[in-house]
């Protein structure tokens, strides 16, 4: 079974996920109370919304979204979801706002570096503005592939796959290939996105949902320890040795 078929099974099981959540829009229009927007692939209109996504992509490194949301709400309440402000802010002061995300001193530094880059490059002009390149983002201290790809996909509408821990775990188990490389996963996702496009789903929407669905499945069923195979929507086609469960 290919990634496109896997995607359709996950979509049938969980429905549209509505990523990336924006706290500033929570409860308004198509956005639910947590800022998700299922079925609406609304790219950020303003630089501050792009910046909120970039903030979230760094804060979520080794951290649950629940704790990231606490940080984002604190920053938002203080009027700090703004690249120009964070770029100038004292690192210790910023660290205090993001304690709940863990590794907050490191993350404060990462956010200052990222903010300066985004402001100095005039990259916070809304989705119709210019986009930084993947190589430029990866060149910044503290920005790895998952963070860079999340920023490009969700803040800038660049159709790039996001390979995270859930994707690695589920897709490696799915083909019973523990050493599946990120590059193989990325290529498989890109190929699936082309198939999705032929079926009428734009690549950005497809890759958005695929990433979100894999995260959902990784939390709900294909967990790090003790995956719940008997109740999995992929059970009949997954190659994972169920004797291990
Ligand atoms: S059958 Fe088990 S190992 Fe395979 S995807 Fe489902 S939960 Fe994960």
CSV table of C-alpha atoms and ligand atoms in Angstrom, one decimal:
chain,number,residue,atom,x,y,z
A,1,UNK,CA,0.0,0.0,0.0
A,2,UNK,CA,1.3,3.5,-0.9
A,3,UNK,CA,1.3,6.6,1.3
A,4,UNK,CA,-1.7,8.0,-0.6
A,5,UNK,CA,-3.9,5.1,0.4
A,6,UNK,CA,-2.6,5.2,4.0
A,7,UNK,CA,-3.5,8.9,4.1
A,8,UNK,CA,-7.0,8.2,2.9
A,9,UNK,CA,-7.5,5.6,5.6
A,10,UNK,CA,-6.3,8.0,8.3
A,11,UNK,CA,-8.5,10.8,6.9
A,12,UNK,CA,-11.6,8.4,7.0
A,13,UNK,CA,-10.7,7.5,10.6
A,14,UNK,CA,-10.0,11.0,12.0
A,15,UNK,CA,-11.4,13.6,9.6
A,16,UNK,CA,-9.9,16.9,8.7
A,17,UNK,CA,-7.6,18.3,11.3
A,18,UNK,CA,-7.5,22.0,10.6
A,19,UNK,CA,-3.9,22.8,11.3
A,20,UNK,CA,-2.0,25.1,12.0
A,21,UNK,CA,-4.0,26.5,15.0
A,22,UNK,CA,-3.9,30.2,15.5
A,23,UNK,CA,-4.6,31.4,19.0
A,24,UNK,CA,-5.4,34.9,17.8
A,25,UNK,CA,-8.3,33.6,15.7
A,26,UNK,CA,-9.7,31.1,18.2
A,27,UNK,CA,-13.5,31.2,18.3
A,28,UNK,CA,-13.9,33.4,15.3
A,29,UNK,CA,-15.2,32.5,11.9
A,30,UNK,CA,-14.2,29.0,10.8
A,31,UNK,CA,-11.8,28.7,13.8
A,32,UNK,CA,-12.8,26.6,16.8
A,33,UNK,CA,-12.1,27.5,20.4
A,34,UNK,CA,-8.6,26.2,20.2
A,35,UNK,CA,-7.8,28.0,16.9
A,36,UNK,CA,-8.1,25.0,14.5
A,37,UNK,CA,-9.9,25.3,11.2
A,38,UNK,CA,-10.9,22.0,9.7
A,39,UNK,CA,-11.4,22.1,6.0
A,40,UNK,CA,-10.3,25.7,5.7
A,41,UNK,CA,-6.8,26.0,4.4
A,42,UNK,CA,-6.4,29.6,5.3
A,43,UNK,CA,-2.9,30.7,5.1
A,44,UNK,CA,-1.8,33.4,7.5
A,45,UNK,CA,-2.7,36.9,6.2
A,46,UNK,CA,-0.6,39.0,8.4
A,47,UNK,CA,3.1,38.9,9.4
A,48,UNK,CA,2.1,38.4,13.1
A,49,UNK,CA,0.1,35.3,12.2
A,50,UNK,CA,3.1,34.0,10.2
A,51,UNK,CA,5.2,34.8,13.3
A,52,UNK,CA,2.8,33.0,15.6
A,53,UNK,CA,3.3,29.8,13.5
A,54,UNK,CA,7.1,30.2,13.6
A,55,UNK,CA,6.9,30.7,17.4
A,56,UNK,CA,4.9,27.5,17.7
A,57,UNK,CA,7.2,25.5,15.5
A,58,UNK,CA,10.1,26.3,17.8
A,59,UNK,CA,8.2,26.0,21.1
A,60,UNK,CA,6.8,22.6,20.1
A,61,UNK,CA,10.3,21.1,19.9
A,62,UNK,CA,10.2,18.3,22.6
A,63,UNK,CA,7.0,19.7,24.0
A,64,UNK,CA,3.3,18.9,23.9
A,65,UNK,CA,1.0,21.3,22.1
A,66,UNK,CA,-0.9,21.8,25.3
A,67,UNK,CA,2.1,23.4,26.9
A,68,UNK,CA,2.9,25.3,23.7
A,69,UNK,CA,-0.6,26.8,23.7
A,70,UNK,CA,-0.1,28.0,27.3
A,71,UNK,CA,3.1,29.9,26.2
A,72,UNK,CA,1.4,31.3,23.1
A,73,UNK,CA,-1.6,32.5,25.1
A,74,UNK,CA,0.7,34.2,27.6
A,75,UNK,CA,2.7,35.9,24.8
A,76,UNK,CA,-0.5,36.9,23.0
A,77,UNK,CA,-2.0,38.4,26.2
A,78,UNK,CA,1.1,40.5,26.6
A,79,UNK,CA,1.0,41.7,22.9
A,80,UNK,CA,4.3,39.8,22.2
A,81,UNK,CA,3.3,37.8,19.1
A,82,UNK,CA,5.2,40.2,17.0
A,83,UNK,CA,8.6,39.5,15.4
A,84,UNK,CA,9.9,43.0,15.8
A,85,UNK,CA,9.2,43.0,19.5
A,86,UNK,CA,10.7,39.5,20.2
A,87,UNK,CA,13.8,40.4,18.1
A,88,UNK,CA,14.6,43.2,20.5
A,89,UNK,CA,13.4,41.6,23.7
A,90,UNK,CA,15.7,40.6,26.6
A,91,UNK,CA,16.3,36.8,26.4
A,92,UNK,CA,15.8,36.3,30.2
A,93,UNK,CA,12.5,38.1,30.1
A,94,UNK,CA,11.3,36.2,27.0
A,95,UNK,CA,12.3,32.9,28.7
A,96,UNK,CA,9.9,33.7,31.6
A,97,UNK,CA,7.0,33.8,29.2
A,98,UNK,CA,7.8,30.4,27.6
A,99,UNK,CA,8.7,28.3,30.7
A,100,UNK,CA,5.9,25.8,30.1
A,101,UNK,CA,7.5,24.7,26.9
A,102,UNK,CA,10.6,23.3,28.6
A,103,UNK,CA,14.3,24.1,27.6
A,104,UNK,CA,13.0,27.6,27.8
A,105,UNK,CA,16.4,29.3,28.0
A,106,UNK,CA,17.6,27.6,24.8
A,107,UNK,CA,14.2,28.3,23.2
A,108,UNK,CA,14.3,32.0,24.1
A,109,UNK,CA,17.7,32.2,22.3
A,110,UNK,CA,16.4,30.3,19.3
A,111,UNK,CA,13.4,32.6,19.1
A,112,UNK,CA,15.4,35.8,19.2
A,113,UNK,CA,17.7,34.5,16.4
A,114,UNK,CA,14.7,33.4,14.3
A,115,UNK,CA,12.9,36.7,14.9
A,116,UNK,CA,15.9,38.8,13.9
A,117,UNK,CA,16.3,36.7,10.7
A,118,UNK,CA,12.6,37.1,9.8
A,119,UNK,CA,12.5,40.8,10.6
A,120,UNK,CA,15.8,41.7,9.0
A,121,UNK,CA,14.9,39.7,5.8
A,122,UNK,CA,11.4,41.3,5.7
A,123,UNK,CA,9.9,37.8,5.7
A,124,UNK,CA,6.9,38.8,7.8
A,125,UNK,CA,4.7,40.4,5.2
A,126,UNK,CA,1.8,37.9,5.1
A,127,UNK,CA,1.6,35.0,2.8
A,128,UNK,CA,1.6,37.1,-0.3
A,129,UNK,CA,5.1,38.4,0.6
A,130,UNK,CA,8.5,36.8,0.0
A,131,UNK,CA,9.4,33.5,1.5
A,132,UNK,CA,12.7,32.5,3.2
A,133,UNK,CA,14.4,29.4,1.7
A,134,UNK,CA,14.7,26.1,3.5
A,135,UNK,CA,18.5,26.4,3.4
A,136,UNK,CA,18.3,29.9,5.0
A,137,UNK,CA,16.1,28.6,7.8
A,138,UNK,CA,18.3,25.5,8.4
A,139,UNK,CA,21.3,27.7,8.7
A,140,UNK,CA,19.9,29.3,11.8
A,141,UNK,CA,20.9,28.0,15.2
A,142,UNK,CA,18.2,25.8,16.7
A,143,UNK,CA,16.2,25.4,13.5
A,144,UNK,CA,16.1,21.7,12.4
A,145,UNK,CA,14.3,20.2,9.4
A,146,UNK,CA,11.0,19.6,11.2
A,147,UNK,CA,10.8,23.3,12.4
A,148,UNK,CA,11.9,24.7,9.0
A,149,UNK,CA,9.5,22.5,7.1
A,150,UNK,CA,6.6,23.4,9.5
A,151,UNK,CA,7.3,27.1,9.1
A,152,UNK,CA,7.5,26.8,5.3
A,153,UNK,CA,4.4,24.7,4.9
A,154,UNK,CA,2.1,26.4,7.4
A,155,UNK,CA,3.3,30.0,7.5
A,156,UNK,CA,4.3,30.4,3.9
A,157,UNK,CA,2.3,27.8,1.9
A,158,UNK,CA,5.3,26.0,0.5
A,159,UNK,CA,4.4,22.4,-0.3
A,160,UNK,CA,7.1,20.6,1.7
A,161,UNK,CA,6.5,17.5,3.7
A,162,UNK,CA,7.0,17.6,7.5
A,163,UNK,CA,8.8,14.5,8.9
A,164,UNK,CA,8.5,14.3,12.6
A,165,UNK,CA,8.7,11.5,15.3
A,166,UNK,CA,5.1,10.3,14.6
A,167,UNK,CA,5.7,10.1,10.9
A,168,UNK,CA,8.9,8.2,11.4
A,169,UNK,CA,7.4,5.7,13.9
A,170,UNK,CA,4.2,5.0,12.1
A,171,UNK,CA,5.7,4.8,8.6
A,172,UNK,CA,8.6,2.6,9.7
A,173,UNK,CA,6.2,0.2,11.5
A,174,UNK,CA,3.9,0.3,8.5
A,175,UNK,CA,6.5,-1.2,6.2
A,176,UNK,CA,8.4,-3.0,9.1
A,177,UNK,CA,11.6,-1.2,8.2
A,178,UNK,CA,13.0,0.3,11.4
A,179,UNK,CA,15.8,2.2,9.6
A,180,UNK,CA,13.5,4.0,7.1
A,181,UNK,CA,15.2,7.3,6.3
A,182,UNK,CA,13.7,10.8,6.5
A,183,UNK,CA,14.6,11.2,2.8
A,184,UNK,CA,12.6,8.1,1.8
A,185,UNK,CA,9.6,9.3,3.9
A,186,UNK,CA,9.9,12.8,2.3
A,187,UNK,CA,9.9,11.4,-1.2
A,188,UNK,CA,7.0,9.1,-0.4
A,189,UNK,CA,5.0,12.0,0.9
A,190,UNK,CA,5.8,14.2,-2.1
A,191,UNK,CA,4.7,11.4,-4.4
A,192,UNK,CA,1.5,10.9,-2.4
A,193,UNK,CA,0.9,14.7,-2.7
A,194,UNK,CA,1.1,14.5,-6.5
A,195,UNK,CA,-1.4,11.7,-6.4
A,196,UNK,CA,-3.6,13.8,-4.1
A,197,UNK,CA,-3.3,16.7,-6.6
A,198,UNK,CA,-4.5,14.5,-9.4
A,199,UNK,CA,-7.5,13.7,-7.2
A,200,UNK,CA,-8.2,17.4,-6.7
A,201,UNK,CA,-6.4,18.2,-3.4
A,202,UNK,CA,-3.8,20.9,-3.6
A,203,UNK,CA,-0.4,19.8,-2.4
A,204,UNK,CA,-0.2,22.3,0.5
A,205,UNK,CA,-3.6,21.1,1.8
A,206,UNK,CA,-2.6,17.5,1.4
A,207,UNK,CA,0.7,17.8,3.2
A,208,UNK,CA,-0.9,19.9,5.9
A,209,UNK,CA,-3.5,17.1,6.6
A,210,UNK,CA,-1.0,14.3,6.2
A,211,UNK,CA,1.3,15.7,8.8
A,212,UNK,CA,-1.6,16.5,11.2
A,213,UNK,CA,-3.2,13.0,10.7
A,214,UNK,CA,0.1,11.2,11.4
A,215,UNK,CA,0.5,13.2,14.6
A,216,UNK,CA,-3.1,12.4,15.6
A,217,UNK,CA,-2.7,8.7,14.9
A,218,UNK,CA,0.7,8.6,16.7
A,219,UNK,CA,-1.0,10.1,19.8
A,220,UNK,CA,-4.2,8.1,19.7
A,221,UNK,CA,-3.3,4.6,18.5
A,222,UNK,CA,0.2,4.0,17.1
A,223,UNK,CA,1.8,5.2,20.3
A,224,UNK,CA,5.6,5.1,21.1
A,225,UNK,CA,5.1,2.2,23.5
A,226,UNK,CA,2.4,-0.4,23.2
A,227,UNK,CA,0.7,0.6,19.9
A,228,UNK,CA,-3.0,-0.3,20.0
A,229,UNK,CA,-3.0,-2.4,16.8
A,230,UNK,CA,-6.3,-4.3,17.3
A,231,UNK,CA,-8.2,-0.9,17.1
A,232,UNK,CA,-6.0,0.6,14.3
A,233,UNK,CA,-7.6,1.7,11.0
A,234,UNK,CA,-4.3,0.5,9.3
A,235,UNK,CA,-4.3,-2.9,10.9
A,236,UNK,CA,-5.1,-5.0,7.7
A,237,UNK,CA,-2.3,-3.4,5.7
A,238,UNK,CA,0.4,-2.7,8.3
A,239,UNK,CA,3.4,-4.9,8.1
A,240,UNK,CA,4.4,-4.4,11.8
A,241,UNK,CA,4.9,-7.7,13.6
A,242,UNK,CA,1.9,-7.7,15.9
A,243,UNK,CA,3.6,-10.3,18.1
A,244,UNK,CA,5.7,-7.5,19.4
A,245,UNK,CA,2.7,-5.8,20.9
B,1,LIG,S1,-1.3,-1.7,13.1
B,1,LIG,FE1,-0.2,-1.2,15.0
B,1,LIG,S2,1.9,-0.7,14.3
B,1,LIG,FE2,0.6,-0.6,12.5
B,1,LIG,S3,0.1,1.5,12.3
B,1,LIG,FE3,-1.6,0.5,13.4
B,1,LIG,S4,-1.0,0.8,15.6
B,1,LIG,FE4,0.8,1.2,14.4
